[in-house]
Amino acid sequence: MASVVVSGRLDADVKRRADVVLAQAHVLPGDVIRTVFQNIADTGKIPQREAAAHARPSLADFFRDCDDLPKAEGLDSLTREGARDIVTSRYE
């Protein structure tokens, strides 16, 4: 069976944390990649993150949610100084 090399980029912190878990389980990163690709090939589906509830929303989601907010009257004409005064008044 011919093999290929698969490469990708990960956040350094994610890799560091995953390496700890893999080392404890005596599993190599290549084993995980082979398992995931085999699962995709067998099922035709991409595995979903188990922690989807903790997934960071996308920037598009943020802007969509912002569009749904009611218009804040008076803020469109608020100056930098006015904003500073509002914020500082809360801490006086």
C-alpha positions as a Markdown table, in Angstrom:
| # | Residue | x | y | z |
|---|---|---|---|---|
| 1 | Met | 0.0 | 0.0 | 0.0 |
| 2 | Ala | 1.4 | 3.4 | -1.0 |
| 3 | Ser | 1.4 | 6.1 | 1.6 |
| 4 | Val | 1.4 | 9.9 | 1.4 |
| 5 | Val | 2.4 | 12.6 | 3.8 |
| 6 | Val | -0.3 | 14.9 | 5.2 |
| 7 | Ser | 0.7 | 18.2 | 6.7 |
| 8 | Gly | -1.3 | 21.0 | 8.4 |
| 9 | Arg | -0.9 | 23.9 | 10.8 |
| 10 | Leu | -2.1 | 23.9 | 14.4 |
| 11 | Asp | -2.1 | 26.5 | 17.1 |
| 12 | Ala | 1.0 | 25.9 | 19.1 |
| 13 | Asp | -0.9 | 25.7 | 22.4 |
| 14 | Val | -3.3 | 23.2 | 21.0 |
| 15 | Lys | -0.4 | 21.0 | 19.8 |
| 16 | Arg | 1.4 | 21.3 | 23.2 |
| 17 | Arg | -1.8 | 20.2 | 25.1 |
| 18 | Ala | -2.6 | 17.4 | 22.7 |
| 19 | Asp | 1.0 | 16.1 | 22.8 |
| 20 | Val | 0.6 | 15.7 | 26.6 |
| 21 | Val | -2.6 | 13.6 | 26.1 |
| 22 | Leu | -1.1 | 11.5 | 23.3 |
| 23 | Ala | 2.1 | 10.8 | 25.3 |
| 24 | Gln | 0.1 | 9.7 | 28.3 |
| 25 | Ala | -1.9 | 7.3 | 26.0 |
| 26 | His | 1.3 | 6.1 | 24.1 |
| 27 | Val | -0.3 | 7.2 | 20.8 |
| 28 | Leu | 1.6 | 9.0 | 18.0 |
| 29 | Pro | 0.1 | 12.0 | 16.2 |
| 30 | Gly | 0.3 | 10.0 | 12.9 |
| 31 | Asp | -1.9 | 7.3 | 14.5 |
| 32 | Val | -4.6 | 9.9 | 15.3 |
| 33 | Ile | -4.4 | 11.3 | 11.8 |
| 34 | Arg | -4.7 | 7.8 | 10.2 |
| 35 | Thr | -7.7 | 7.0 | 12.5 |
| 36 | Val | -9.5 | 10.3 | 11.6 |
| 37 | Phe | -8.9 | 9.9 | 7.8 |
| 38 | Gln | -9.9 | 6.2 | 7.9 |
| 39 | Asn | -13.1 | 7.2 | 9.8 |
| 40 | Ile | -13.9 | 9.8 | 7.1 |
| 41 | Ala | -13.2 | 7.4 | 4.3 |
| 42 | Asp | -15.4 | 4.7 | 5.9 |
| 43 | Thr | -18.3 | 6.9 | 6.9 |
| 44 | Gly | -18.2 | 9.7 | 4.4 |
| 45 | Lys | -18.6 | 12.1 | 7.3 |
| 46 | Ile | -16.3 | 14.6 | 9.0 |
| 47 | Pro | -16.2 | 14.0 | 12.8 |
| 48 | Gln | -17.7 | 16.9 | 14.8 |
| 49 | Arg | -15.9 | 18.4 | 17.8 |
| 50 | Glu | -17.3 | 17.0 | 21.0 |
| 51 | Ala | -16.9 | 20.4 | 22.7 |
| 52 | Ala | -19.0 | 22.2 | 20.1 |
| 53 | Ala | -20.8 | 24.1 | 22.9 |
| 54 | His | -17.4 | 25.6 | 23.8 |
| 55 | Ala | -16.4 | 26.4 | 20.3 |
| 56 | Arg | -15.5 | 30.0 | 19.6 |
| 57 | Pro | -18.1 | 31.7 | 17.4 |
| 58 | Ser | -17.0 | 32.9 | 14.0 |
| 59 | Leu | -16.6 | 36.6 | 13.2 |
| 60 | Ala | -19.5 | 36.2 | 10.8 |
| 61 | Asp | -21.7 | 35.0 | 13.7 |
| 62 | Phe | -20.6 | 38.0 | 15.7 |
| 63 | Phe | -21.6 | 40.5 | 13.0 |
| 64 | Arg | -24.8 | 38.7 | 12.3 |
| 65 | Asp | -25.7 | 38.9 | 16.0 |
| 66 | Cys | -24.7 | 42.6 | 16.0 |
| 67 | Asp | -27.1 | 43.2 | 13.2 |
| 68 | Asp | -29.9 | 41.8 | 15.3 |
| 69 | Leu | -29.4 | 44.2 | 18.2 |
| 70 | Pro | -31.7 | 47.2 | 18.6 |
| 71 | Lys | -30.2 | 50.5 | 17.5 |
| 72 | Ala | -28.7 | 52.4 | 20.4 |
| 73 | Glu | -30.0 | 55.9 | 20.1 |
| 74 | Gly | -27.4 | 58.6 | 20.6 |
| 75 | Leu | -24.4 | 56.4 | 20.2 |
| 76 | Asp | -23.9 | 57.1 | 16.6 |
| 77 | Ser | -23.1 | 60.8 | 17.4 |
| 78 | Leu | -21.1 | 60.0 | 20.6 |
| 79 | Thr | -17.6 | 61.6 | 20.6 |
| 80 | Arg | -14.5 | 60.0 | 22.0 |
| 81 | Glu | -14.6 | 62.5 | 24.9 |
| 82 | Gly | -18.3 | 61.7 | 25.5 |
| 83 | Ala | -17.6 | 57.9 | 25.6 |
| 84 | Arg | -14.7 | 58.6 | 28.0 |
| 85 | Asp | -17.0 | 60.6 | 30.3 |
| 86 | Ile | -19.6 | 57.9 | 30.4 |
| 87 | Val | -17.0 | 55.2 | 31.3 |
| 88 | Thr | -15.2 | 57.3 | 33.9 |
| 89 | Ser | -18.5 | 58.3 | 35.5 |
| 90 | Arg | -19.2 | 54.7 | 36.4 |
| 91 | Tyr | -16.0 | 54.5 | 38.4 |
| 92 | Glu | -16.2 | 57.8 | 40.3 |
